[in-house]
Coordinates of N, CA and C in Angstrom, one line a residue:
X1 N -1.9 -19.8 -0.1 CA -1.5 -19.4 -1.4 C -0.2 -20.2 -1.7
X2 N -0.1 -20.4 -3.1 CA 1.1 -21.4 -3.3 C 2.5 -20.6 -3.9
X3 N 3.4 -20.8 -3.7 CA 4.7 -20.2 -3.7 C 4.7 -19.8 -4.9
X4 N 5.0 -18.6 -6.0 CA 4.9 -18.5 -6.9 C 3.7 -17.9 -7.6
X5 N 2.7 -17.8 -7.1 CA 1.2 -17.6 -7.0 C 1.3 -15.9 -7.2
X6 N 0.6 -15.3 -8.2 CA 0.1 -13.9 -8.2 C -0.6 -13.2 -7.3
X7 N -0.1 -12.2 -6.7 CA -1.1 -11.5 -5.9 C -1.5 -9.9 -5.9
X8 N -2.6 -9.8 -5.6 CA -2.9 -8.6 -6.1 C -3.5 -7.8 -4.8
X9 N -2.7 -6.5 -4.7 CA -2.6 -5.6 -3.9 C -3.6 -4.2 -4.1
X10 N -4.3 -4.2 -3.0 CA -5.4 -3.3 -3.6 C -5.2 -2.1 -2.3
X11 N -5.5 -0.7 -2.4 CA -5.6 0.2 -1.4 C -6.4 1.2 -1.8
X12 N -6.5 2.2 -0.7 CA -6.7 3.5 -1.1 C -6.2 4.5 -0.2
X13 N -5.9 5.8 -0.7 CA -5.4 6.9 -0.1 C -6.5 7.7 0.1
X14 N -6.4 8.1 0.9 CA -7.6 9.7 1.5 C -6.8 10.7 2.3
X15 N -7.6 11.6 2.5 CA -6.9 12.8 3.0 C -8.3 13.5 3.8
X16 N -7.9 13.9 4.7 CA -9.3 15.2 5.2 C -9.7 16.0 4.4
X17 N -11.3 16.7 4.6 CA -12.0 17.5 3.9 C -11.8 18.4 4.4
X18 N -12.5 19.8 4.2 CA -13.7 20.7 5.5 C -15.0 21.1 5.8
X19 N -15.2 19.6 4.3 CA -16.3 19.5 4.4 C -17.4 18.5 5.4
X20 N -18.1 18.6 6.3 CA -18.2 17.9 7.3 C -19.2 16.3 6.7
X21 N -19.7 16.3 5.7 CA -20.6 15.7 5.0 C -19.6 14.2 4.3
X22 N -18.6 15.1 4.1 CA -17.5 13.7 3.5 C -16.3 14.0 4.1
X23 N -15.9 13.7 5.4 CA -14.6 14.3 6.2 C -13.8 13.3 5.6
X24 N -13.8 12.2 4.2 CA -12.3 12.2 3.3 C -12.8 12.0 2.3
X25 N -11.9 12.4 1.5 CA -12.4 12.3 0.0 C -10.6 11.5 -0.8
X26 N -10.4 10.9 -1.5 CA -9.4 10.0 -2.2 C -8.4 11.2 -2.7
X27 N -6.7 11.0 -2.3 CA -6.1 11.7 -3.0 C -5.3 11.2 -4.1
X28 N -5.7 11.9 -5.1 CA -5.2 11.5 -6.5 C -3.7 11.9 -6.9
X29 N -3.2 11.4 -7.6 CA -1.6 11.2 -8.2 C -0.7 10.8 -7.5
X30 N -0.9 10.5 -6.3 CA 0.5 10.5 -5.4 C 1.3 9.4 -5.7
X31 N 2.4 8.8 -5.1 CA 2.9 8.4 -5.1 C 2.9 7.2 -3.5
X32 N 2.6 5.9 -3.8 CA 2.9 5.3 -2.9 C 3.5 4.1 -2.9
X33 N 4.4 3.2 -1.9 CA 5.2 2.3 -2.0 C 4.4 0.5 -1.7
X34 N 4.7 0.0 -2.4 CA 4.3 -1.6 -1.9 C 5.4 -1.7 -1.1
X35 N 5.1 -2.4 0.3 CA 6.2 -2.7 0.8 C 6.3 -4.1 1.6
X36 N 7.2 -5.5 1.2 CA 7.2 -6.3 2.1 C 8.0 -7.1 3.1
X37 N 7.7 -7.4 4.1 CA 8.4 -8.0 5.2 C 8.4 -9.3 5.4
X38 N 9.3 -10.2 5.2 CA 9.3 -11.5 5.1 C 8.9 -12.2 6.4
X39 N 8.6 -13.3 7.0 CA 8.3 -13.8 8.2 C 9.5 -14.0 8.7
X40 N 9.7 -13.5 10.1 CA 10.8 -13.5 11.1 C 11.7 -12.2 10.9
X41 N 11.4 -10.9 9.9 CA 12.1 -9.9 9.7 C 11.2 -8.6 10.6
X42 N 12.5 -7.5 10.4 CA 11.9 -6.5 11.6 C 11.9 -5.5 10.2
X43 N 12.4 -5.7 8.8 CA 12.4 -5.0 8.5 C 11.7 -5.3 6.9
X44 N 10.9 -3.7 6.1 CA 10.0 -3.6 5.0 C 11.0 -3.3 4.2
X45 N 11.2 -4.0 2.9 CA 11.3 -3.8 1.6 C 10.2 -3.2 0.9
X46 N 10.7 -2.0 -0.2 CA 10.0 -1.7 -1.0 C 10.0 -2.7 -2.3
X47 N 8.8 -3.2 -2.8 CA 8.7 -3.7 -4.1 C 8.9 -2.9 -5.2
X48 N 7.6 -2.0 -4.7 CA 7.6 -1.2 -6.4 C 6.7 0.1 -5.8
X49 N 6.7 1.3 -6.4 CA 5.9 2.5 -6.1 C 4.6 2.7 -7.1
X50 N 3.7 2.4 -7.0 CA 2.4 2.9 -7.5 C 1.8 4.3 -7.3
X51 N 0.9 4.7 -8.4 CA 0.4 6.3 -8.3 C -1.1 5.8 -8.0
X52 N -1.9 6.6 -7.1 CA -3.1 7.1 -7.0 C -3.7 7.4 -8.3
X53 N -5.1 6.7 -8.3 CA -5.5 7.1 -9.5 C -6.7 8.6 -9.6
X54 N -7.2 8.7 -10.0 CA -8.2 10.3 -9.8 C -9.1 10.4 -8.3
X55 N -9.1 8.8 -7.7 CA -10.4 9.2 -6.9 C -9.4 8.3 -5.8
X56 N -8.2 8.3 -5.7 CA -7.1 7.8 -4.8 C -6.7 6.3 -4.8
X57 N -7.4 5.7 -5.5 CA -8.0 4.2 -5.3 C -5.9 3.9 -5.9
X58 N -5.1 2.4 -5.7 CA -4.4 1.8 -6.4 C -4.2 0.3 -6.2
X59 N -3.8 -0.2 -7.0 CA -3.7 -1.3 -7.0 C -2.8 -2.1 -7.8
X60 N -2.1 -3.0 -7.5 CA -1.0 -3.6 -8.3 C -0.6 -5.5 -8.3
X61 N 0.0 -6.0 -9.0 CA -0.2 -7.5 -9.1 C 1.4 -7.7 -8.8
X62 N 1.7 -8.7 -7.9 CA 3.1 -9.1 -7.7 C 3.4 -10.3 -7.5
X63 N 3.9 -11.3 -7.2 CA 4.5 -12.4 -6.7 C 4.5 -12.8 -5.6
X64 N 4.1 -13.9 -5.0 CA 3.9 -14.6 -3.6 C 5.8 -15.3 -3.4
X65 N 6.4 -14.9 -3.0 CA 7.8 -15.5 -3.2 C 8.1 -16.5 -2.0
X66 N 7.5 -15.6 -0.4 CA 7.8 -16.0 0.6 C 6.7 -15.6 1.2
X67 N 6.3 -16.3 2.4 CA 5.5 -15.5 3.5 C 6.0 -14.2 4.0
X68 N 4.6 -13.8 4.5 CA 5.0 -12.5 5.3 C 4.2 -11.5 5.3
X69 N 4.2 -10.0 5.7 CA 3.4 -9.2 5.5 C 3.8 -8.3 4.4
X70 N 2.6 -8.1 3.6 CA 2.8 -6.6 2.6 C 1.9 -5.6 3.2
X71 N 2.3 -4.4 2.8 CA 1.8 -3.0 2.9 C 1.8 -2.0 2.2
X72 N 1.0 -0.8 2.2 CA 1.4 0.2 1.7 C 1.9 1.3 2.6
X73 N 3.2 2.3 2.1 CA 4.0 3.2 2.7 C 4.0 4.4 1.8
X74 N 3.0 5.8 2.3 CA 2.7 7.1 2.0 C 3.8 8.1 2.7
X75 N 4.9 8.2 1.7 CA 5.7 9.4 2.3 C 5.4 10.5 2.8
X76 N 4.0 11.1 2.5 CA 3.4 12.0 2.7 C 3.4 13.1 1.5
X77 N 2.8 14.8 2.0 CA 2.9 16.2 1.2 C 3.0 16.9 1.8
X78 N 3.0 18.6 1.3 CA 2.5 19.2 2.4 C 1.5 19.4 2.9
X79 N 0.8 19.2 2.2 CA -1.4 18.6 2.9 C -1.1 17.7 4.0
X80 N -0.4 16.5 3.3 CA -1.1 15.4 4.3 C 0.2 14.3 4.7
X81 N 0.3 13.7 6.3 CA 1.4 13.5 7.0 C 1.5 11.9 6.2
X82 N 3.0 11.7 6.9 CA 3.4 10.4 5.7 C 2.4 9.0 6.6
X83 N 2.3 7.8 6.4 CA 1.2 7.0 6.7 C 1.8 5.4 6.4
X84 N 1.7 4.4 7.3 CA 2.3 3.0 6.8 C 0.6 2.1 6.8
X85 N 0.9 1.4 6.6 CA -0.8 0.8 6.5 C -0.1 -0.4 7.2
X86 N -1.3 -1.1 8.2 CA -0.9 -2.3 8.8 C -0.9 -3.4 7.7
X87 N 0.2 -4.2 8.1 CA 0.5 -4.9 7.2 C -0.6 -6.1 7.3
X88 N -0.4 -6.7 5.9 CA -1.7 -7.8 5.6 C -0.3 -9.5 5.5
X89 N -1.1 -10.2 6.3 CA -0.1 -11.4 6.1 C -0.2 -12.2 4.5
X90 N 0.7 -13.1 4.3 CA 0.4 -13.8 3.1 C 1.3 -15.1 3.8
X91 N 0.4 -16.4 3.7 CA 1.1 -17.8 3.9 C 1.1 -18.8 3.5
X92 N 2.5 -19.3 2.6 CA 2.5 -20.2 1.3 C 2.2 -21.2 1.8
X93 N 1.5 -22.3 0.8 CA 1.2 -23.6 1.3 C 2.9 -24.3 0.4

């Protein structure tokens, strides 16, 4: 990907059922964090916080600035425990 290059960040959130037929179903409105880690760092920056949409699905468009991993970071509720997603690499040509 070339330096400056748009990139677009796609996820989804779920949660457990009790229903045994669909053990997760998408949780809607929340609140979740883009977060990225530059190459050679220990530590995630937040970019920007996106909402779940009705069926949990999100997604968002940002800027390739530097290599590195992005993620998504779910603080959690009281349903459901907070959650980091393994990070996805990105590397500029």
């Amino acid at each position: 990907m070339a330096k400056g290059a748009k990139l677009t960040v796609d996820g989804r959130l779920t949660r457990a059922t009790t229903d045994a037929a669909t053990a997760f179903t998408g949780y809607a409105g929340q609140s979740v964090k883009l977060q990225f880690k530059k190459s050679g760092s220990t530590t995630y920056t937040t970019i920007k916080t996106v909402r779940t949409n009705a069926a949990g699905y999100l997604s968002t468009t940002t800027t390739a600035n530097a290599a590195g991993y992005w993620r998504w970071s779910y603080a959690g509720s009281d349903k459901v425990a907070s959650v980091n997603a393994a990070g996805d690499g990105v590397v500029l040509k």
